[in-house]
Coordinates of N, CA and C in Angstrom, one line a residue:
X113 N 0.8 -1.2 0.0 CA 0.0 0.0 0.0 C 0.9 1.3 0.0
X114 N 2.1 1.5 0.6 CA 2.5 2.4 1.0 C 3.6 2.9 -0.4
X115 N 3.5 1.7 -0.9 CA 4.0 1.6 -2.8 C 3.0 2.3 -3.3
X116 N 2.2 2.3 -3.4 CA 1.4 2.8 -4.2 C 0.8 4.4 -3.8
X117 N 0.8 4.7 -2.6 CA 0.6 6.0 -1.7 C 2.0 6.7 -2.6
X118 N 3.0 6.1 -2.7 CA 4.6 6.6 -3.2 C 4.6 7.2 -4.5
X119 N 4.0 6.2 -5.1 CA 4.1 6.3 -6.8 C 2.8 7.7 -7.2
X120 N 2.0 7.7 -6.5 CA 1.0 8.6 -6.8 C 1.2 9.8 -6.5
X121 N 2.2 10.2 -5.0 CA 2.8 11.0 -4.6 C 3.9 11.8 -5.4
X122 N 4.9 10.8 -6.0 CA 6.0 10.4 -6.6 C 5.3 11.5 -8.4
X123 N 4.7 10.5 -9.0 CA 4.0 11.1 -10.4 C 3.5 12.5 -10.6
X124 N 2.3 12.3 -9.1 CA 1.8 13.7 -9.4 C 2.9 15.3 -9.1
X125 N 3.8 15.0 -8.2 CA 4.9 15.9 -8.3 C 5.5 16.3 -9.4
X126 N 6.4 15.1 -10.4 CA 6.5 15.0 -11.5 C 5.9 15.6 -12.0
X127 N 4.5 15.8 -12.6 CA 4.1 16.0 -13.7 C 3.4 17.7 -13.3
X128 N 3.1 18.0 -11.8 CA 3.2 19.3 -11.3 C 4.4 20.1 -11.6
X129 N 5.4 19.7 -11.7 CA 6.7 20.2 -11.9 C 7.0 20.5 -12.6
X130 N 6.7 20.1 -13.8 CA 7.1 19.8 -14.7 C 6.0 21.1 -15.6
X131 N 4.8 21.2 -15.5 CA 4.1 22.1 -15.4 C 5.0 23.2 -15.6
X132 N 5.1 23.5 -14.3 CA 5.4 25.1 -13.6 C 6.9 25.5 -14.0
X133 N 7.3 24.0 -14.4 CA 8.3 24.9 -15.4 C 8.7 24.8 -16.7
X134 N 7.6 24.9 -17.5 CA 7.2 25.3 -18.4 C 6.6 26.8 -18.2
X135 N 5.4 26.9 -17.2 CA 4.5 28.3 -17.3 C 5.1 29.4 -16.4
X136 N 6.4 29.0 -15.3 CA 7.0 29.8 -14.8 C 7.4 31.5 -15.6
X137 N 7.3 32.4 -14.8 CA 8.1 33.6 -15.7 C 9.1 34.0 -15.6
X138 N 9.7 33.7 -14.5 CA 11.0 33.8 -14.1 C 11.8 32.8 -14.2
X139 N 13.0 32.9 -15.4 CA 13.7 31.7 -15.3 C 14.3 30.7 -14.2
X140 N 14.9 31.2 -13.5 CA 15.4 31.0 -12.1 C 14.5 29.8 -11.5
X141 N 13.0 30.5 -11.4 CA 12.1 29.7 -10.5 C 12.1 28.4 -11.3
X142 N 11.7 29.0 -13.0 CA 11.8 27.4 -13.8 C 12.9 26.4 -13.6
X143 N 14.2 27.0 -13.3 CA 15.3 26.3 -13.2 C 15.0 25.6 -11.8
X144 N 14.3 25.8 -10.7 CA 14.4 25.2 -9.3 C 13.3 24.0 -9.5
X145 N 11.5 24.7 -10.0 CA 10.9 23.7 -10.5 C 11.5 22.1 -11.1
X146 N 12.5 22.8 -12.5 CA 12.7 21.3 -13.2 C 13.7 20.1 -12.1
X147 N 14.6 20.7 -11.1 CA 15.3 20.5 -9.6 C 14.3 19.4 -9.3
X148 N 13.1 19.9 -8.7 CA 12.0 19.3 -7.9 C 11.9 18.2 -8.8
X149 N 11.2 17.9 -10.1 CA 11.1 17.2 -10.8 C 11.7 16.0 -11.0
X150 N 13.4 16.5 -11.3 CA 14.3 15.5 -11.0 C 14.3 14.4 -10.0
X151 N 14.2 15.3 -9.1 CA 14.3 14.5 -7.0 C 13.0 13.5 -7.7
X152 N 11.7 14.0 -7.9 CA 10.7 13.1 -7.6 C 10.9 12.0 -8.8
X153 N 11.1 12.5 -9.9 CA 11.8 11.4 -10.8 C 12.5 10.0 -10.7
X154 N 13.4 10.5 -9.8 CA 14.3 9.9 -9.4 C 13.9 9.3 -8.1
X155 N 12.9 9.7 -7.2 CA 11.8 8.6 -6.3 C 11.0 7.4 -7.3
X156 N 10.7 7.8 -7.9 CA 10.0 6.6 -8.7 C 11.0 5.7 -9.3
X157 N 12.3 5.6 -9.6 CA 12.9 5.3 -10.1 C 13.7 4.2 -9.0
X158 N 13.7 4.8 -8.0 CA 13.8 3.9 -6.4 C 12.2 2.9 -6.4
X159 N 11.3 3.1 -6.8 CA 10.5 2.6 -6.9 C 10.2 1.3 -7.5
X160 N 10.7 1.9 -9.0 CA 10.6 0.6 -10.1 C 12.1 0.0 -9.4
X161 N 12.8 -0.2 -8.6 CA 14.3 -1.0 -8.4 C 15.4 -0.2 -9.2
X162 N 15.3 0.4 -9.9 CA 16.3 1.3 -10.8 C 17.6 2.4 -10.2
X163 N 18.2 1.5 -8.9 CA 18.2 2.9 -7.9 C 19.7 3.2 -8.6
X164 N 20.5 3.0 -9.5 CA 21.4 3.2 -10.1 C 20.7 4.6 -11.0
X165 N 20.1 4.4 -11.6 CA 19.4 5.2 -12.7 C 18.7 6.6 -11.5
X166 N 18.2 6.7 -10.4 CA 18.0 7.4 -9.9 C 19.1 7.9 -9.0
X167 N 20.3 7.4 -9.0 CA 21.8 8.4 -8.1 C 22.0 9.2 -9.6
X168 N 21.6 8.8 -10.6 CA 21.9 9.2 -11.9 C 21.7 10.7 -12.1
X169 N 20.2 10.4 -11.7 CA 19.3 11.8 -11.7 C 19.7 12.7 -10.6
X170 N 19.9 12.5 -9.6 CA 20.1 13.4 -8.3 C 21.8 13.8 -8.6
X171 N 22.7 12.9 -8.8 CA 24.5 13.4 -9.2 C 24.5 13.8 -10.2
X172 N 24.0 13.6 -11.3 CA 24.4 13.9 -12.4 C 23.7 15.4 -13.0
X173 N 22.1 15.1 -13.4 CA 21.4 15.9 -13.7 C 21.1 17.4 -12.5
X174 N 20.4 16.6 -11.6 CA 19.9 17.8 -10.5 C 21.9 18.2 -9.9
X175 N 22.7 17.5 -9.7 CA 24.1 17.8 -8.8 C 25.3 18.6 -9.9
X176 N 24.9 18.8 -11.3 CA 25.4 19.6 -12.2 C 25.0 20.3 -13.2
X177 N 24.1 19.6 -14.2 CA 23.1 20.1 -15.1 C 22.5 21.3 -14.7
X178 N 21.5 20.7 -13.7 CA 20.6 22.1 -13.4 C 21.0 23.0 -12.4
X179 N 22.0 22.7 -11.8 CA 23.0 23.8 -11.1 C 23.7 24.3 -12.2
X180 N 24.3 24.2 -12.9 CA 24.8 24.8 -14.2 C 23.5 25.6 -14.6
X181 N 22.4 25.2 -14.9 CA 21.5 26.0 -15.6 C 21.5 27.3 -14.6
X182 N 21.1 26.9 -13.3 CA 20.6 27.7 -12.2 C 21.7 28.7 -12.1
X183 N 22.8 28.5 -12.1 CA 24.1 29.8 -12.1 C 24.4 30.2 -13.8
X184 N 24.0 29.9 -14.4 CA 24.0 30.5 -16.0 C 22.9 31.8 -16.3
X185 N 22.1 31.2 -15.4 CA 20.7 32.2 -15.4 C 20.5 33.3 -14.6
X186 N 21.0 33.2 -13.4 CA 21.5 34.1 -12.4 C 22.5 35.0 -12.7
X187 N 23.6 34.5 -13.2 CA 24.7 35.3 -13.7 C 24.6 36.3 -15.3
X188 N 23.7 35.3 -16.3 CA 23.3 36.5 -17.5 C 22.2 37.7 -17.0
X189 N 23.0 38.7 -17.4 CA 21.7 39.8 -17.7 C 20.6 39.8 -18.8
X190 N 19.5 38.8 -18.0 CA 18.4 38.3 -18.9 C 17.4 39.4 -19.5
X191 N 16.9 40.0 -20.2 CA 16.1 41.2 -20.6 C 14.7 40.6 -20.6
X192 N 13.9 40.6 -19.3 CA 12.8 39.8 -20.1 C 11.9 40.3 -20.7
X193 N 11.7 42.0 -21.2 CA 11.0 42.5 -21.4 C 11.3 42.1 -23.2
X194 N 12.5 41.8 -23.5 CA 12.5 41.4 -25.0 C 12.4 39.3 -25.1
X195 N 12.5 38.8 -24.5 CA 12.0 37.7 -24.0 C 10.5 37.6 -24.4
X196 N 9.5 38.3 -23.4 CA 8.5 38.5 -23.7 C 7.9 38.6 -24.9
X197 N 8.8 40.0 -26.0 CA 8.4 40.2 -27.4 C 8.5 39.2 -28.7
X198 N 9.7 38.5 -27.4 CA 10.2 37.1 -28.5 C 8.9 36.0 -28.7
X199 N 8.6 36.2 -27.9 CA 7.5 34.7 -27.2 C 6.2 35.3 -28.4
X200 N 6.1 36.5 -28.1 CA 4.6 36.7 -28.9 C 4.9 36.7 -30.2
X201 N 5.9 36.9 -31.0 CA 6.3 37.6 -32.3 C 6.8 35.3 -32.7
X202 N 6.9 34.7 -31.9 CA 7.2 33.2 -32.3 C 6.4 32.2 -31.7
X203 N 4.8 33.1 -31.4 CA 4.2 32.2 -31.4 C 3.3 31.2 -32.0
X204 N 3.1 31.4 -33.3 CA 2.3 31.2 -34.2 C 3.8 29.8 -34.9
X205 N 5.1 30.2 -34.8 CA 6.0 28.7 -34.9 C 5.8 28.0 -33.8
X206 N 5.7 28.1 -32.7 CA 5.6 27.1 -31.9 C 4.2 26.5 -31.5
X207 N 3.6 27.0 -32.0 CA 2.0 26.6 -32.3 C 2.4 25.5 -33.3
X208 N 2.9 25.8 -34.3 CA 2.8 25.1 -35.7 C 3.5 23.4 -35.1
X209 N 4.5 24.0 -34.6 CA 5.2 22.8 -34.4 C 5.1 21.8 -33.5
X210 N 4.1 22.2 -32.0 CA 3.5 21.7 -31.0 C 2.5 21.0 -32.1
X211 N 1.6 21.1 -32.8 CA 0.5 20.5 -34.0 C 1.4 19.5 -34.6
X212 N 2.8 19.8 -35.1 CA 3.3 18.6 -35.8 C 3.9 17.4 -34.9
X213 N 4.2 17.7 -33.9 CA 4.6 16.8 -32.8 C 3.5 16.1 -32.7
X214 N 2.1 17.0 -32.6 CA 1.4 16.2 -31.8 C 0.8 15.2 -32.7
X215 N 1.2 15.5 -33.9 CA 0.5 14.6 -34.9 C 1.4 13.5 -35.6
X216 N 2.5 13.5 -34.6 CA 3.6 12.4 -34.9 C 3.4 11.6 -34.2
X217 N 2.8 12.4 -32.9 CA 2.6 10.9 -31.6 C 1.4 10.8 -31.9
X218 N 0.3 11.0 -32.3 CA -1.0 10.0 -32.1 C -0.7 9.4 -33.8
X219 N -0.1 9.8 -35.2 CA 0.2 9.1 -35.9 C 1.5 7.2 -35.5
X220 N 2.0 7.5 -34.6 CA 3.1 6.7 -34.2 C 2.2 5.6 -33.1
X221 N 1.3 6.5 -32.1 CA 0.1 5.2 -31.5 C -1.0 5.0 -32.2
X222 N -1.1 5.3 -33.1 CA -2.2 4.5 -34.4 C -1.2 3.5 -34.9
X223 N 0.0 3.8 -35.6 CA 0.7 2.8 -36.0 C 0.7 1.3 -35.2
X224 N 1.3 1.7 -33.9 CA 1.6 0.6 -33.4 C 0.7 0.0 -32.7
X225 N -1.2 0.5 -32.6 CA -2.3 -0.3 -32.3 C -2.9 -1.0 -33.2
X226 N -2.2 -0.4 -34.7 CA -3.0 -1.4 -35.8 C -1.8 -2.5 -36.4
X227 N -0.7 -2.3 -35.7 CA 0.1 -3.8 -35.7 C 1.1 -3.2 -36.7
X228 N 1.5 -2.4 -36.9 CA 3.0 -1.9 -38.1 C 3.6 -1.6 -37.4
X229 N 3.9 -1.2 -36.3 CA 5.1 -1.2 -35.4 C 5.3 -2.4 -34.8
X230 N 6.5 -3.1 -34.6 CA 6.9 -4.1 -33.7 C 8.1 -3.7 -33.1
X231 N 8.2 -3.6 -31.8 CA 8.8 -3.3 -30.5 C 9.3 -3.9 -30.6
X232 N 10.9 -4.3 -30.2 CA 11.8 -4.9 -29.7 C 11.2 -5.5 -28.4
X233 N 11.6 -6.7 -28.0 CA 11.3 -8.0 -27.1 C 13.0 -8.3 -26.7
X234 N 13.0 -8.3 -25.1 CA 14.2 -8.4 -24.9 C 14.9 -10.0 -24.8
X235 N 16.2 -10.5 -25.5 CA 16.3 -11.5 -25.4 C 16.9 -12.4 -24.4
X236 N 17.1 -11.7 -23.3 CA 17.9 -12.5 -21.9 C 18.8 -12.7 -22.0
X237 N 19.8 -12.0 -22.7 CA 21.6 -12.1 -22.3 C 21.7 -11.1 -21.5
X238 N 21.0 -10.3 -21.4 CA 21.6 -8.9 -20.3 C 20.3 -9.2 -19.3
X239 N 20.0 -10.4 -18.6 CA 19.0 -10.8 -17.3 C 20.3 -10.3 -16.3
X240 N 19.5 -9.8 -15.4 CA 20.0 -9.4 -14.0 C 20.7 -10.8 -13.7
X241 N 22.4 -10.2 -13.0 CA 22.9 -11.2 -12.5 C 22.1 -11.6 -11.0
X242 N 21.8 -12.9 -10.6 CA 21.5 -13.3 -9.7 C 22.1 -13.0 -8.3
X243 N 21.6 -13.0 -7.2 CA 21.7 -12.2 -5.9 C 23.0 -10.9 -5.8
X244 N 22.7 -10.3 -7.0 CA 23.7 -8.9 -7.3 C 22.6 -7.8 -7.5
X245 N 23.2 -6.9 -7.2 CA 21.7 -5.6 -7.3 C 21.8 -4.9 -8.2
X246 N 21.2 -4.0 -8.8 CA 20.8 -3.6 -10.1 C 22.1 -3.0 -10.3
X247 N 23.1 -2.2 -9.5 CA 23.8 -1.9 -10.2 C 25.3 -2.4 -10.4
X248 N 25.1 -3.7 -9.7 CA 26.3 -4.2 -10.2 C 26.0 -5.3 -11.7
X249 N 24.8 -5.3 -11.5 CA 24.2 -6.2 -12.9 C 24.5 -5.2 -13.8
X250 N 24.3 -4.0 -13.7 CA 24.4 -3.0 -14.8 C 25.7 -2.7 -15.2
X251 N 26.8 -2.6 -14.4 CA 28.1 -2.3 -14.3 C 28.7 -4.1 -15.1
X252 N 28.8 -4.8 -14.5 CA 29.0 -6.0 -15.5 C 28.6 -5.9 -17.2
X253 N 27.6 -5.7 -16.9 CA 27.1 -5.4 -18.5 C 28.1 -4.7 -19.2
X254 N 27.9 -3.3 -18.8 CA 29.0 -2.3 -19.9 C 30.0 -2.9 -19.8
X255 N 31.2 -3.3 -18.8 CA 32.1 -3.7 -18.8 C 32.4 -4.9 -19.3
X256 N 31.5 -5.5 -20.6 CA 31.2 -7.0 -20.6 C 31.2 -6.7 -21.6
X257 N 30.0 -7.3 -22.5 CA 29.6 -6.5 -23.6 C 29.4 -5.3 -24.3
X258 N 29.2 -4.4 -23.6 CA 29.2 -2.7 -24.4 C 30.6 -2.0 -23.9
X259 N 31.7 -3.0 -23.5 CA 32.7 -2.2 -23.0 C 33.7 -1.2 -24.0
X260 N 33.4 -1.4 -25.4 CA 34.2 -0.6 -26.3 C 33.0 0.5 -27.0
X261 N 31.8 0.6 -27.0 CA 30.8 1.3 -26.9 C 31.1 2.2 -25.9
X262 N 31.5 1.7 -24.5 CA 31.3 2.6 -23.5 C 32.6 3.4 -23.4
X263 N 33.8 2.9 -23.6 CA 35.2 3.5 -23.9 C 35.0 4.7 -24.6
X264 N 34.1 4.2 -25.7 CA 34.3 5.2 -26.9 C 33.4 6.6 -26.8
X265 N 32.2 6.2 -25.8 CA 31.8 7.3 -25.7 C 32.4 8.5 -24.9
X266 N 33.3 7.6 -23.5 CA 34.1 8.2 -22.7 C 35.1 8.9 -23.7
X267 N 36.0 8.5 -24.7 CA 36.6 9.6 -25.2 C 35.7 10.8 -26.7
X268 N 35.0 10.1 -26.8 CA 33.9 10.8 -27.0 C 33.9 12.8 -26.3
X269 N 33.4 12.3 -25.5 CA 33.2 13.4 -24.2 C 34.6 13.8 -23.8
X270 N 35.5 13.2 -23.7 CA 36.9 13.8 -23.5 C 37.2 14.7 -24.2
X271 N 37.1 14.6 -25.6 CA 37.2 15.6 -26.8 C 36.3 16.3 -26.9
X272 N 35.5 16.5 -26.6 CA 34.2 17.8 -26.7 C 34.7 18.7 -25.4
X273 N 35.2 18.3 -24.3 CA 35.8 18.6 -23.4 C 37.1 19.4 -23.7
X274 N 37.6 19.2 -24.1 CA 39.0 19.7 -24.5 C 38.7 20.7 -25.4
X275 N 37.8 20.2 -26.4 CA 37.5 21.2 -27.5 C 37.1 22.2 -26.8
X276 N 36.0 22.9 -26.3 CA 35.5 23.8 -25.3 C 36.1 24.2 -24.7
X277 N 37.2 23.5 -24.0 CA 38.5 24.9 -23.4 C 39.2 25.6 -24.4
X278 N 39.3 24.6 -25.3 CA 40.3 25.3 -26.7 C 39.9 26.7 -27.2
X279 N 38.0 26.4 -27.6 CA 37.2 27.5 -28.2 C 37.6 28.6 -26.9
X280 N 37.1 28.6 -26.3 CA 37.4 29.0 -24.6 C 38.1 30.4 -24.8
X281 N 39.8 29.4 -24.8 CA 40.6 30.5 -24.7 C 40.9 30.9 -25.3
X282 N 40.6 30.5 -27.4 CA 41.3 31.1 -28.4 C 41.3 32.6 -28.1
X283 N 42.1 33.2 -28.4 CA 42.0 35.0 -28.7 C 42.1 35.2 -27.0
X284 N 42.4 35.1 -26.2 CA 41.4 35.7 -24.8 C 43.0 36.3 -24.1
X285 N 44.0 36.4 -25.0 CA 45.3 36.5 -24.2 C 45.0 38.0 -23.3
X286 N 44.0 38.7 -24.0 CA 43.8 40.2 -23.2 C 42.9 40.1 -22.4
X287 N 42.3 38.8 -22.1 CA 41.0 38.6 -20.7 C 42.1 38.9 -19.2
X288 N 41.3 39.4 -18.4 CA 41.9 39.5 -16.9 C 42.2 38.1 -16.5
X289 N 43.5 38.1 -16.3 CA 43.5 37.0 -15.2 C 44.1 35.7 -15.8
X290 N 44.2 36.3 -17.2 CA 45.1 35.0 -18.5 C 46.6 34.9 -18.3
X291 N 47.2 33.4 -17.7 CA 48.7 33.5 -17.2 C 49.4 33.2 -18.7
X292 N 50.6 34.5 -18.4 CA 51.5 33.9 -19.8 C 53.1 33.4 -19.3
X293 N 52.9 32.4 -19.0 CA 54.3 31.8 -19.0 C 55.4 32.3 -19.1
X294 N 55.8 32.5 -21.0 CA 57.0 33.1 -21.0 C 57.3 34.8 -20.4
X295 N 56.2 35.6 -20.3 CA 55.9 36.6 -20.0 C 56.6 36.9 -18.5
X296 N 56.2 35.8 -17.6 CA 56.7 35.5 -16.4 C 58.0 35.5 -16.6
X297 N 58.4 34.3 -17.1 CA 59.9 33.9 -16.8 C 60.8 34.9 -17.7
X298 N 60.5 35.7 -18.2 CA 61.4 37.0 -19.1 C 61.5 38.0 -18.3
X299 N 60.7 38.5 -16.9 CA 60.4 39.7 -16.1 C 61.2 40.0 -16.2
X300 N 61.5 41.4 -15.6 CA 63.0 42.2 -15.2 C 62.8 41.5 -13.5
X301 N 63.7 41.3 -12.8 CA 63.9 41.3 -11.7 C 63.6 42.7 -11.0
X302 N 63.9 44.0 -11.8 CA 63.5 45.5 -10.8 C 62.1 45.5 -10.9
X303 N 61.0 44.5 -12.0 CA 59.6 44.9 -11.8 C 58.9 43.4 -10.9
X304 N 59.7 43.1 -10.3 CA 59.0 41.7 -9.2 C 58.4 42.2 -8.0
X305 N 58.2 41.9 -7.4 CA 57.6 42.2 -6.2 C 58.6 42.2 -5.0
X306 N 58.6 43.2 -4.3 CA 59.7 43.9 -3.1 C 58.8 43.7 -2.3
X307 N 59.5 42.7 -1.4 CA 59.0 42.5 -0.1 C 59.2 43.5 1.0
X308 N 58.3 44.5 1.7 CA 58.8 46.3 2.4 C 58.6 46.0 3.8
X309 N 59.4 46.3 4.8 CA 59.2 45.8 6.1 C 58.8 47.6 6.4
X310 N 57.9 47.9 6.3 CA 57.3 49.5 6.9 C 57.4 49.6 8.4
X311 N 57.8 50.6 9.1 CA 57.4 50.8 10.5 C 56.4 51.5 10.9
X312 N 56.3 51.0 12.1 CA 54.8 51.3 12.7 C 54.4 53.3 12.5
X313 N 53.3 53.2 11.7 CA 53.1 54.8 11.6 C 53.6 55.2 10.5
X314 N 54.1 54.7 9.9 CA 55.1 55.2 8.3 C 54.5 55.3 7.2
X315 N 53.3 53.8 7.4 CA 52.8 53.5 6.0 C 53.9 53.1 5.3
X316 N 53.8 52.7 3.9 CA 54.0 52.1 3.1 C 54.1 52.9 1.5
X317 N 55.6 52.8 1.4 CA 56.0 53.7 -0.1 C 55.8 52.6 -1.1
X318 N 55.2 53.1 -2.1 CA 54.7 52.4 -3.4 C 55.5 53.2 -4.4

């Protein structure tokens, strides 16, 4: 019973959430909303046994993603009064395209109630290892079978990573706070820093 009290609790959060951030007007609050979402997400997910897939949601997404969002949003100077102008002047495209989505999914569950879609059926090589918990069954797997898939996506992400500092700092030699190496080690010794023992009342000559 108390399963079921959970999942109802669990959903209807979700899908409240999920709401309000969408219809929020302040980005900020949207960014805390989709937060909440996550957490309850990731309750259900404890629910269905998946508790790998829900540290997923809470470390990964809510513990970086949306803290990334939440300080990206705080920190730009957002205009919302041209925000606003954007929204009315692009509403009639996102009308259009809310209509064609919506006519891909009830085309796509027509398909697959009149039998032209066939769903993948799982074949039992990847059955949970016995008295191991979901996430060492899951961790076997990639390391098993998908372990050069999973390699590859890791350098994958390595290089998009590197790339992004690259873009980063091309050109930025005149940003505050850019260390230049040889710049250092060429100093004059008369422009280094003089350590001044001042006496009391004297202050300090610069």
């Amino acid at each position: 019973m108390i399963q079921v009290i959970a999942f109802y609790l669990f959903a209807t959060l979700v899908v409240a959430s999920g709401v309000l951030t969408i219809l929020s007007r302040n980005p900020v609050h949207s960014v805390l909303w989709l937060i909440m979402a996550f957490f309850n997400a990731a309750g259900l997910m404890v629910l269905v046994g998946a508790e790998f897939i829900a540290m997923l949601l809470v470390i990964v997404y809510v513990g970086a993603v949306a803290v990334l969002f939440l300080f990206v949003v705080m920190m730009l100077d957002v205009d919302f009064a041209s925000m606003r102008s954007g929204l009315v002047k692009n509403f009639p495209l996102g009308i259009a395209l809310a209509l064609i989505l919506l006519a891909e999914l009830v085309l796509g569950i027509g398909a697959y109630r009149a039998g032209a879609l066939q769903l993948g059926t799982p074949s039992g090589n990847a059955a949970p290892i016995l008295g191991q918990s979901n996430t060492e069954s899951l961790g076997a797997l990639l390391y098993s079978q998908y372990l050069f898939l999973f390699e590859t996506a890791g350098i994958i992400l390595l290089v998009a990573m590197v790339g992004a500092i690259v873009l980063t700092l091309r050109g930025s030699k005149t940003v505050r706070g850019h260390q230049d190496i040889g710049k250092q080690v060429r100093r004059n010794p008369d422009e280094a820093t003089v350590m001044r023992q001042p006496t009391i009342g004297k202050g300090v000559e610069l």
